[in-house]
Coordinates of C-alpha atoms and ligand atoms in Angstrom, one line a residue:
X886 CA 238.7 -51.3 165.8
X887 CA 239.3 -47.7 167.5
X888 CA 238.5 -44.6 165.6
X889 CA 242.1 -44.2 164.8
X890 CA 242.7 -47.4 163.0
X891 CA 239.1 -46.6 161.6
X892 CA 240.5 -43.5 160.1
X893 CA 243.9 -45.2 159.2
X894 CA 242.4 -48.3 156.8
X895 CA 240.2 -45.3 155.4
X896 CA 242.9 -43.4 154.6
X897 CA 244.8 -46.5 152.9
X898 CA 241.5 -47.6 151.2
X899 CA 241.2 -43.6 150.0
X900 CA 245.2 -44.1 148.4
X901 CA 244.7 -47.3 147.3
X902 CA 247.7 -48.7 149.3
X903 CA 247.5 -52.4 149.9
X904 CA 245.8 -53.5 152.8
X905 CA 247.3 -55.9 155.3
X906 CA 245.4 -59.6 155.1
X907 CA 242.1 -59.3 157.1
X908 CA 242.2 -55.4 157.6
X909 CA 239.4 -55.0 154.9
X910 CA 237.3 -57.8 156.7
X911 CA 237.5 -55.6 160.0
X912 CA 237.4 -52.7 158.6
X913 CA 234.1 -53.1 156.1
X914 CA 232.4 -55.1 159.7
X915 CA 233.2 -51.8 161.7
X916 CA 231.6 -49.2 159.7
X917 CA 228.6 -51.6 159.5
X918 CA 228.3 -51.6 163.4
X919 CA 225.1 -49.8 165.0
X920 CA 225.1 -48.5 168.3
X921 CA 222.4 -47.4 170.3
X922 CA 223.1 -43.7 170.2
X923 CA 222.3 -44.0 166.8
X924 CA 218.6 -43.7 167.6
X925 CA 218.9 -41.0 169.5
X926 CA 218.3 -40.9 173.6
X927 CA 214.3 -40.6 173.3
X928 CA 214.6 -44.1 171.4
X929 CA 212.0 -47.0 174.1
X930 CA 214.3 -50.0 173.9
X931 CA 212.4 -53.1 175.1
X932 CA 211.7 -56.5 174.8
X933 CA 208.2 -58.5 174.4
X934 CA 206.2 -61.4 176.1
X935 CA 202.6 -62.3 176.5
X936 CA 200.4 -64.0 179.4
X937 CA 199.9 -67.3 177.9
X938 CA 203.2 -67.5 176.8
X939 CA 205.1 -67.2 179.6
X940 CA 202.6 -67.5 182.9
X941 CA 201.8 -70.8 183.4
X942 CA 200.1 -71.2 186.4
X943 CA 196.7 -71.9 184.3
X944 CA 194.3 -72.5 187.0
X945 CA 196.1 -71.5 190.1
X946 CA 194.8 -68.4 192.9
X947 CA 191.5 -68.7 190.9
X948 CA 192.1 -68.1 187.6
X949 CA 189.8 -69.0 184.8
X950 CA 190.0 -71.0 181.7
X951 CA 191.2 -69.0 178.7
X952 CA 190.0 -70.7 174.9
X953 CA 194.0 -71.4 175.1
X954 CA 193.6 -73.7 177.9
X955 CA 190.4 -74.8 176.2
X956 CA 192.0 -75.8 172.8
X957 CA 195.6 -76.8 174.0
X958 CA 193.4 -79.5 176.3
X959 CA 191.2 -80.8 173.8
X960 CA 191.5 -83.9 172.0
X961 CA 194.7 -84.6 174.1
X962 CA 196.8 -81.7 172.7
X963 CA 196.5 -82.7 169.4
X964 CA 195.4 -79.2 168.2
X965 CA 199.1 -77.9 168.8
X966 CA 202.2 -79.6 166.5
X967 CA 204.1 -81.2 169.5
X968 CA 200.8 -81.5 171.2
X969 CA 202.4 -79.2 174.4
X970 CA 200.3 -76.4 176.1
X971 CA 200.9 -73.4 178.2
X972 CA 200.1 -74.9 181.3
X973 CA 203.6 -74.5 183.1
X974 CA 205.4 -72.4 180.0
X975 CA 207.8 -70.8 181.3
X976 CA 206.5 -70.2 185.1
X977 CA 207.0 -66.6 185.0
X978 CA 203.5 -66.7 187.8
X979 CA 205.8 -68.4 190.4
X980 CA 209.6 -66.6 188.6
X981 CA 208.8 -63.1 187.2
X982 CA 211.1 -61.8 190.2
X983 CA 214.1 -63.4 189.0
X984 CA 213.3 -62.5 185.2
X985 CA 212.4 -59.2 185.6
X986 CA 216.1 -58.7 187.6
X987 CA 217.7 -60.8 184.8
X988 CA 216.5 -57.9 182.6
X989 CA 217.8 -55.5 184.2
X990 CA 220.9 -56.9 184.4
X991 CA 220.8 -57.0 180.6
X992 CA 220.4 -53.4 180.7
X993 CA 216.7 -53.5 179.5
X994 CA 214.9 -50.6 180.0
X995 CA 211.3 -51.6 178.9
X996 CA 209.1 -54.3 179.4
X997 CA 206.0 -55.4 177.3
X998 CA 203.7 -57.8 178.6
X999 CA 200.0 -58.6 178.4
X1000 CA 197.6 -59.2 181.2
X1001 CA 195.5 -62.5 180.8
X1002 CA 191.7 -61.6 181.0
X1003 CA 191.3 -64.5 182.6
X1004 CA 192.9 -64.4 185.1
X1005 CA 191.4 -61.2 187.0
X1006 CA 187.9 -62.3 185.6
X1007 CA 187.4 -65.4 185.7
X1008 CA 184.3 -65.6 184.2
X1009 CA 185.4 -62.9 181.5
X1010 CA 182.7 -60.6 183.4
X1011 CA 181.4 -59.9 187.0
X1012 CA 183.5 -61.5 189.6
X1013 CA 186.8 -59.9 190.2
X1014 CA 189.7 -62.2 191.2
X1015 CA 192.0 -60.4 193.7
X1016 CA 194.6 -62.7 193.8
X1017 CA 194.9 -62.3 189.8
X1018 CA 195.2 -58.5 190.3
X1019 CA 197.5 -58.5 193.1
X1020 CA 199.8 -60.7 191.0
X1021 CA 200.3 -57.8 188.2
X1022 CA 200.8 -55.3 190.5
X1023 CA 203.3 -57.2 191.9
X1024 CA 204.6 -57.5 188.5
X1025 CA 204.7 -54.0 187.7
X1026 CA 206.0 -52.8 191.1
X1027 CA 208.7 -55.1 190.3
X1028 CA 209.4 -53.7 187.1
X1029 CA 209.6 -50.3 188.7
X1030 CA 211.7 -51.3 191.4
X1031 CA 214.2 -52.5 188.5
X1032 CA 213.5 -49.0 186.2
X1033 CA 211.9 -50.8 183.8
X1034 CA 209.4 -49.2 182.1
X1035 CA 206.1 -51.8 181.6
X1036 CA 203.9 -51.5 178.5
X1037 CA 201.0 -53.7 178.9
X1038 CA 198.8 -54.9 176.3
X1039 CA 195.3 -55.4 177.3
X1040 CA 194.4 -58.2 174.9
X1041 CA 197.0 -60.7 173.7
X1042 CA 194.8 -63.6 172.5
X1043 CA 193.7 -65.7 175.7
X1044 CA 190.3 -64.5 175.8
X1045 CA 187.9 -66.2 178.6
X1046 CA 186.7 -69.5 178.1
X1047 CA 183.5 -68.4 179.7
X1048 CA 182.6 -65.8 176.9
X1049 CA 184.0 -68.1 173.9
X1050 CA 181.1 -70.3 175.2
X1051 CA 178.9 -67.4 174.4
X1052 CA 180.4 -66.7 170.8
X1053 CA 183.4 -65.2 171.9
X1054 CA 184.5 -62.1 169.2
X1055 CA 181.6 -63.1 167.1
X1056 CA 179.0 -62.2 169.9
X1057 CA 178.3 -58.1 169.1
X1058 CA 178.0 -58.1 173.5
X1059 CA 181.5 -58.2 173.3
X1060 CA 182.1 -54.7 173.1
X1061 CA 180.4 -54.2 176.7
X1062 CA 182.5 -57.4 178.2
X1063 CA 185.5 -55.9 176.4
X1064 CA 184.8 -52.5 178.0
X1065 CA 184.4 -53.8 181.2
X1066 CA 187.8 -55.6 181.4
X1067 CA 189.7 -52.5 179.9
X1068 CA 188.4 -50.6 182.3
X1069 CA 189.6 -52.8 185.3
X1070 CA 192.5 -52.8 184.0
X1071 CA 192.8 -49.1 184.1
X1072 CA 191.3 -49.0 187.5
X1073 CA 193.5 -51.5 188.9
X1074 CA 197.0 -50.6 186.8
X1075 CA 197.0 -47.1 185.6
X1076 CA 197.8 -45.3 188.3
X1077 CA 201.8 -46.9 187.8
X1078 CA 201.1 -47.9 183.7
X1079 CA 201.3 -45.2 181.6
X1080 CA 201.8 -47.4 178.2
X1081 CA 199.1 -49.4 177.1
X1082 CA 197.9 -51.1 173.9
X1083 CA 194.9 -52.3 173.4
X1084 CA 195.5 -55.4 170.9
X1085 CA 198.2 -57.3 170.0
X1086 CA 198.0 -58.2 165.8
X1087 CA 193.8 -58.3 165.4
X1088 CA 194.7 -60.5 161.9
X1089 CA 196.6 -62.9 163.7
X1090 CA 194.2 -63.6 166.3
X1091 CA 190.8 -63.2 164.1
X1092 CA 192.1 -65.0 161.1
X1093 CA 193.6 -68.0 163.3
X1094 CA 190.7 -68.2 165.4
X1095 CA 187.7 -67.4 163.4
X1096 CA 188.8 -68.3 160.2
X1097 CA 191.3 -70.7 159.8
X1098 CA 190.8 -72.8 163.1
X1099 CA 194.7 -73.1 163.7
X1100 CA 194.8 -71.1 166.9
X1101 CA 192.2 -70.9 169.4
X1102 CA 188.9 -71.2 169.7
X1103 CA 189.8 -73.0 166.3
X1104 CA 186.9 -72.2 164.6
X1105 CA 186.5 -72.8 160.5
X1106 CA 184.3 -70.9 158.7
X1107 CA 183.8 -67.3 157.0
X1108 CA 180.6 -66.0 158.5
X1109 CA 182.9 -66.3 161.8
X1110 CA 185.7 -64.2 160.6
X1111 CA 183.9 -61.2 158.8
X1112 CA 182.0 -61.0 162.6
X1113 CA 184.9 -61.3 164.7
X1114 CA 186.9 -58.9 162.3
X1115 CA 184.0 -56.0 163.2
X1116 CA 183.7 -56.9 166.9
X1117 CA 187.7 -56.8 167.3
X1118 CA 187.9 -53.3 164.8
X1119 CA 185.0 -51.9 166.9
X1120 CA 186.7 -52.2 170.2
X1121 CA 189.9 -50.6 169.4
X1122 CA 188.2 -47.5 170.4
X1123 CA 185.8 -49.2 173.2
X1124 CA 189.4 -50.1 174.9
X1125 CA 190.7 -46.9 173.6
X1126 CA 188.6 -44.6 175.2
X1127 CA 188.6 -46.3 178.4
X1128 CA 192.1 -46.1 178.5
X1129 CA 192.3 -42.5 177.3
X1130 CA 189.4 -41.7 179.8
X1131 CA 190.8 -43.5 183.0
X1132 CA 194.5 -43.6 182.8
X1133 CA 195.7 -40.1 183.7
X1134 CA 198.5 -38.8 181.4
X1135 CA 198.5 -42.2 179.3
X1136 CA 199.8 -42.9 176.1
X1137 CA 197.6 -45.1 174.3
X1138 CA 197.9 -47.1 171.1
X1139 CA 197.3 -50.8 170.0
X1140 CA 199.6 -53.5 167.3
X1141 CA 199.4 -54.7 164.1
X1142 CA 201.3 -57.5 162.2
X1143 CA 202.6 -56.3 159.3
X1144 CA 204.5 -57.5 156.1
X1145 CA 205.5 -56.3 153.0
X1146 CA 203.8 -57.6 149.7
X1147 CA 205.4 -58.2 146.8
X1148 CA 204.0 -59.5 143.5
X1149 CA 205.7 -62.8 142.0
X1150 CA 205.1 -61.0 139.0
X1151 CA 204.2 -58.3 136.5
X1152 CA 201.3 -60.1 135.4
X1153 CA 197.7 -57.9 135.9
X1154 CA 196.6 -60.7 138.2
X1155 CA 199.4 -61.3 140.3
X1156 CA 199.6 -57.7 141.3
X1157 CA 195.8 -57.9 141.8
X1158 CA 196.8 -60.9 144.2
X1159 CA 199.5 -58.9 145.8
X1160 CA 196.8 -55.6 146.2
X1161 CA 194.1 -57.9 147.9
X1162 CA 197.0 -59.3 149.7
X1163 CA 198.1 -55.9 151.1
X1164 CA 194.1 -55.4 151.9
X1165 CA 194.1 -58.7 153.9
X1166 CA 197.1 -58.5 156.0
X1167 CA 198.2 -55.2 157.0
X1168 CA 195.2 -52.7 155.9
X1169 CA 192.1 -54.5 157.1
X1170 CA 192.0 -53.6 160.8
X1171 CA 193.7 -50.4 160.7
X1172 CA 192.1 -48.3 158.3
X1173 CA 188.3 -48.4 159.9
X1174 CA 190.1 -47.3 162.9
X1175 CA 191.6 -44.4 161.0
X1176 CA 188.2 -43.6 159.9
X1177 CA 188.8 -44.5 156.5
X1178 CA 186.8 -47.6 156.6
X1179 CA 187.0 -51.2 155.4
X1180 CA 189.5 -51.5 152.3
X1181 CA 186.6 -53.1 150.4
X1182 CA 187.5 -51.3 146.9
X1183 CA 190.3 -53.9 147.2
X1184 CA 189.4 -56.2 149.1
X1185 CA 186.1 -56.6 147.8
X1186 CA 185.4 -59.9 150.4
X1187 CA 185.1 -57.8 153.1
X1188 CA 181.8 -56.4 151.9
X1189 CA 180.4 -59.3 154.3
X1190 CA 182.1 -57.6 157.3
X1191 CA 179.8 -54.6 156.5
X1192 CA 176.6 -56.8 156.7
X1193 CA 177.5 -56.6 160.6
X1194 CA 177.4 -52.9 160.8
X1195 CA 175.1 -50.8 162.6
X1196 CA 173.9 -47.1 162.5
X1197 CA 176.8 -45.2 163.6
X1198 CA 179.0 -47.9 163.8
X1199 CA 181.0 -45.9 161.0
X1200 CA 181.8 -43.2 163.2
X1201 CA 181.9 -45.0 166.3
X1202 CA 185.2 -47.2 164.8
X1203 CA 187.4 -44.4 164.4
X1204 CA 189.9 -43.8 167.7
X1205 CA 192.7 -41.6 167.3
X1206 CA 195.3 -43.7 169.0
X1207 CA 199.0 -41.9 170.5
X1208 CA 200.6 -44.4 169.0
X1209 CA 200.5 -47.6 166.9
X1210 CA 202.9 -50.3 167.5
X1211 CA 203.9 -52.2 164.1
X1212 CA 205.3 -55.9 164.8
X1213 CA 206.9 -57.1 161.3
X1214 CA 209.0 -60.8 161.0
X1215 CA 209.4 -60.9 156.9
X1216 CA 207.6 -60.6 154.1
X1217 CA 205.1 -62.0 151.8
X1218 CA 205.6 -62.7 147.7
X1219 CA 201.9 -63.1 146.7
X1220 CA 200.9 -65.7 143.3
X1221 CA 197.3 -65.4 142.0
X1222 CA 195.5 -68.3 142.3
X1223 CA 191.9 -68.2 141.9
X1224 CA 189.7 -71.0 143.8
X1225 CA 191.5 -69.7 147.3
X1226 CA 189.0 -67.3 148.8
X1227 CA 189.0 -64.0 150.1
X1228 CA 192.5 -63.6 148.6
X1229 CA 192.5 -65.3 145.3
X1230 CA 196.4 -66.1 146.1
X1231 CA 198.8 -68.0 147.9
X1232 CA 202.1 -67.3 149.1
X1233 CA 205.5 -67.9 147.3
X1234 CA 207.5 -70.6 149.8
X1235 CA 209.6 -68.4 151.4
X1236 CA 212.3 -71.4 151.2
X1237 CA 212.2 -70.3 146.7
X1238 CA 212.8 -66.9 148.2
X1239 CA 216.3 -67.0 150.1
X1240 CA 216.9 -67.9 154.0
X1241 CA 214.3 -69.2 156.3
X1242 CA 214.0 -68.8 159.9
X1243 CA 212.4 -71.7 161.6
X1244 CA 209.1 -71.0 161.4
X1245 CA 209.7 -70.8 157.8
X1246 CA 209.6 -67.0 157.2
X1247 CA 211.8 -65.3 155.2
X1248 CA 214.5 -63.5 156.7
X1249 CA 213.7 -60.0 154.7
X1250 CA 215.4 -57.0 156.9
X1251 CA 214.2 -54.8 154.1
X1252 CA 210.8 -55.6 155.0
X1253 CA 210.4 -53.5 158.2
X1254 CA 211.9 -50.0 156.5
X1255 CA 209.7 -51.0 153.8
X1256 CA 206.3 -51.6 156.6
X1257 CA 207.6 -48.5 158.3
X1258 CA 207.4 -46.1 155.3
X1259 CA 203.8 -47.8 154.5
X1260 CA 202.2 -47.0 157.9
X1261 CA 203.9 -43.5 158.2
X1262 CA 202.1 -42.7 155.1
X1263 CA 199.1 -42.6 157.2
X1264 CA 198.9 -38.9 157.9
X1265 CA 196.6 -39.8 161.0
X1266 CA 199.5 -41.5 162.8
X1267 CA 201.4 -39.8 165.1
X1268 CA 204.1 -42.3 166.3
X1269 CA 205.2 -45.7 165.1
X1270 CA 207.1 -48.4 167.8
X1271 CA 208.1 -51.9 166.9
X1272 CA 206.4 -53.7 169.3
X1273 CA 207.6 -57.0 168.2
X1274 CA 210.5 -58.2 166.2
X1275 CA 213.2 -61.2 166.2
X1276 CA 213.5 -64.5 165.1
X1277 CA 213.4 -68.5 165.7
X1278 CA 216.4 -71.0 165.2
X1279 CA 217.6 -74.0 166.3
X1280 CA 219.5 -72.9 169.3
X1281 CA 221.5 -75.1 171.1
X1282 CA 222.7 -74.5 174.7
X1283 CA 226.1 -76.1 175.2
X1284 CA 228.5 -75.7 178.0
X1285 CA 226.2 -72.9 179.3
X1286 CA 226.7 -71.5 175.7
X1287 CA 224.3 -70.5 173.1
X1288 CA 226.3 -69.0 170.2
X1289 CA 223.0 -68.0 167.8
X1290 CA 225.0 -66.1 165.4
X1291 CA 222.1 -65.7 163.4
X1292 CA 219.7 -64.2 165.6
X1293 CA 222.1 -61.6 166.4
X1294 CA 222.9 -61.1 162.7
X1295 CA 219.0 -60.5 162.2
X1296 CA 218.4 -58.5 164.8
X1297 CA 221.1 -56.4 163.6
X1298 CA 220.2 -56.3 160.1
X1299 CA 216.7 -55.2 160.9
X1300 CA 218.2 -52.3 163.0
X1301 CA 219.8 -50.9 160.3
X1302 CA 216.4 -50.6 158.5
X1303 CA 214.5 -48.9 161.4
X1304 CA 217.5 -46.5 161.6
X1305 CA 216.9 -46.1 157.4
X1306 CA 213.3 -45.2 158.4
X1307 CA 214.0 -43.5 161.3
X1308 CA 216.9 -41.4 159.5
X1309 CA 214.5 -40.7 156.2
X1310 CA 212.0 -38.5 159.0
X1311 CA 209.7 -41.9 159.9
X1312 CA 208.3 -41.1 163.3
X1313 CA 209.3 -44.2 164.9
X1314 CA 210.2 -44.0 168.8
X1315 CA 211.5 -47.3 169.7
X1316 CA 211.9 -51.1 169.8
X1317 CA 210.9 -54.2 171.6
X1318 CA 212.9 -57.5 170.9
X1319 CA 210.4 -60.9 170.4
X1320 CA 211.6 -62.4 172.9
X1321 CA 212.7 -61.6 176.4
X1322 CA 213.0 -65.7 176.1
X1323 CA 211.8 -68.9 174.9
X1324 CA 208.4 -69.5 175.4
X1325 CA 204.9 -71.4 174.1
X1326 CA 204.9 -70.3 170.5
X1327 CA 201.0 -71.0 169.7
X1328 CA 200.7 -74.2 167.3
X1329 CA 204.0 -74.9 167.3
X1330 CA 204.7 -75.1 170.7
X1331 CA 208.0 -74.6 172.8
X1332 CA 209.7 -76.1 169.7
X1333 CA 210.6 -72.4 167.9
X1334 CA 212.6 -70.7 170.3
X1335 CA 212.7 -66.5 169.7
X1336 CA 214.1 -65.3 173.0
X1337 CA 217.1 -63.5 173.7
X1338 CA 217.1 -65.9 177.2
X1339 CA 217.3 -69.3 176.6
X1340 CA 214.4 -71.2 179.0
X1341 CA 215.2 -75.5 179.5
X1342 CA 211.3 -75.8 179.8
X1343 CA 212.0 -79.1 182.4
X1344 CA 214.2 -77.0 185.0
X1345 CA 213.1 -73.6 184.0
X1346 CA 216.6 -72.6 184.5
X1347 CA 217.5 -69.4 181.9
X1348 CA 220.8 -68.7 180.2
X1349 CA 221.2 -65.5 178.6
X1350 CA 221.8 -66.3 174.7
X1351 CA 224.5 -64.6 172.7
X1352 CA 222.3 -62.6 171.0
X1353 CA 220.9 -61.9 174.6
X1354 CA 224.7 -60.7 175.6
X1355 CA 225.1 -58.5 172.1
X1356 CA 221.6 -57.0 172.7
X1357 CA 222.6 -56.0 176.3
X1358 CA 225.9 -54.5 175.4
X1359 CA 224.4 -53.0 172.6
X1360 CA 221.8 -51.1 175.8
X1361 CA 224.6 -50.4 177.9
X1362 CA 225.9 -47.8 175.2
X1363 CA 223.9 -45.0 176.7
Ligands
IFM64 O1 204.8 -65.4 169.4 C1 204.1 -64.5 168.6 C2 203.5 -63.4 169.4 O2 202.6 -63.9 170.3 C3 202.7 -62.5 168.4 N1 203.5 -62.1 167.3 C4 204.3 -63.0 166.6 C5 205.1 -63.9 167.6 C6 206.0 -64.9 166.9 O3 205.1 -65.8 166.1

């Protein structure tokens, strides 16, 4: 609809005249419409991927086994739900040439990636593999040659198999191993990176790791998880000083997952559920880092993470990051239930709650304005990004088609709540897309597809989704 006809229905809506059949339709879809512009020109606009994700290439040019390799491998696969593994994913080692040009042809201006530890040290410390290095700076010269801005994440999950054999994030010497692969990655990188983040989602990684066993190393237990959980908060500022020390002019800052909680209902203990539940998931490994220390008044479990502090340890968590990158798919509705620990509650199915993407979160677009607002109420945050949002469904590519109405529907829907945060004075600077394109989803395998690209994991051959085509026009809007 032009801005005439805009003005036109407006004017007939404004005198009540009738409206011709199917005006209204257009008209009430056009003043819904976001563009780019509305963000402002400063607005990052990106999309997201990790290492084990997307690489493949898992022991090639003498890279060394990650705990994903490790756990994928064991007990013949069994440990993920269609019993696949990263092993090829989506190749990007052997085709990042061809994907990195693909997004700029989708008018993409930022990439975010992570670098796999293993893969420039083999052994997680010591012995540097060249071959590993050369193949991100290849990476990131490409990304430059394309004007694509890289962001790199330092640590997105696939730590070395060589230090999970020595405890992993549960060993205290982590924070030296830690520091010594942050800092070749500055060495190496940040002479052409200027965005870094040190983590990607610490729950996510600790809590499926170290606590639940669903994601690697797959360990069970609790004395695991209160370690892991001060070992990972520690080294935000281990990374984020060698960052901030090495990388001239960089801007530093590190991700969280976040949701909204909401109480099933007024009763005193299902808001005390929903409280501890806010602790757990989005407070826990932010707030030491903030230098407000471990949300034990309510979360009282995590008094076992502070058996694992040392002298000074209090003072040595806080890092006073450039940035913090929030990464938000839905929401939680949280139930008291007693005899499940830590949290005393469970989640409401999201299926009771309304629509379901397919990995069975709610689709909740309210939920990111509502994360943004909780995190910029942290006075000691300077600038919020959404490092990661989007959505799996059941895409199907037909006749070199793949018309995922919803995705684009979410991904618009959740736009028009950063912009409500963004427009209420939330300091948030930009957006990055989960996925560039289909890739190994964790336990689930390649089964829940969240890219904007759509990969056929047998030929590797990509076809840009609809969703891909509305994000890319939506870009070209300058
Ligand atoms: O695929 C993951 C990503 O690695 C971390 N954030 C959530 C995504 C979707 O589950």
């Amino acid at each position: 609809m032009t801005r005439e006809e805009w003005l036109k229905t407006a004017a007939v809506i404004a005198t009540g005249a009738a409206l011709p059949k199917g005006v209204l339709a257009q008209f009430l879809a056009a003043s819904d419409e976001i563009k780019r512009s509305d963000f402002g020109k400063d607005f990052v606009w990106g999309t997201a991927t990790a290492s084990y994700q997307i690489e493949g290439a898992w022991n090639e040019d003498g890279k060394g086994e990650s705990i994903w390799d490790n756990f994928t491998h064991r007990k013949g696969g069994r440990k993920i739900k269609t019993r696949e593994n990263g092993d090829t994913a989506c190749d990007f080692y052997h085709r990042y040439e061809g994907d990195i040009e693909m997004m700029r042809k989708m008018n993409i201006p930022a990439s975010r990636f992570s670098i796999s530890w293993s893969r420039i040290l083999p052994d997680g410390t010591g012995r540097v593999n060249q071959k590993g290095i050369d193949f991100y700076k290849r990476v990131i010269e490409k990304c430059h040659k394309e004007g694509i801005e890289p962001w790199v994440t330092c640590y997105h999950w696939d730590l070395p198999q060589a230090l999970q054999n020595k405890g992993g994030w549960t060993n205290r010497d982590i924070l030296g191993w830690f520091e010594e692969y942050v800092s070749l990655c500055a060495k190496s990188f940040g002479d052409s990176v200027k965005k870094w983040m040190v983590f990607n989602e610490p729950m996510a990684f600790v809590g499926g790791g170290y606590l639940i066993g669903l994601h690697a190393p797959g360990i069970f237990g609790f004395k695991s998880f209160y370690k892991a959980t001060h070992h990972v908060t520690m080294s935000h500022a281990v990374g984020g000083k060698v960052l901030k020390n090495l990388v001239k002019d960089g801007d530093i800052g590190t991700t969280y997952s976040c949701s909204p909680i909401d109480s099933v209902s007024h009763n005193a203990l299902d808001m005390r559920a929903a409280k501890q539940a806010d602790a757990f998931l989005n407070r826990m490994y932010i707030e030491p880092v903030l230098g407000m220390g471990y949300p034990t008044k309510d979360l009282p479990a995590l008094r076992h993470v502070e058996k694992y502090m040392k002298a000074d340890d209090e003072k040595n968590i806080v890092f006073d990051f450039d940035f913090i990158g929030i990464q938000n798919y839905t929401r939680t509705v949280a139930q008291y239930l007693g005899i499940v620990p830590i949290l005393n509650a469970i989640n409401v199915p999201p299926k009771k709650l309304g629509q379901v993407t397919e990995m069975n979160w709610e689709v909740y677009p309210e939920g990111i304005y509502r994360v943004l607002k909780q995190f910029a109420d942290y006075k000691q945050i300077k600038r919020l990004y959404v490092t990661e949002n989007g959505a799996a469904f059941p895409d199907v590519l037909e006749n070199n088609t793949v018309n995922d109405t919803q995705r684009t529907q979410f991904l618009k829907d959740y736009l028009k709540n950063v912009l409500k945060a963004k427009n209420e004075g939330v300091n948030v600077e930009g957006y990055f897309v989960w996925s560039f394109m289909d890739n190994f989803e964790w336990a689930e395998g390649y089964k829940p597809r969240f890219g904007l690209v759509y990969n056929d994991f047998k030929t590797q051959q990509r076809t840009i989704k609809n969703s891909g085509k509305w994000y890319s026009n939506f870009l070209a809007e300058k």
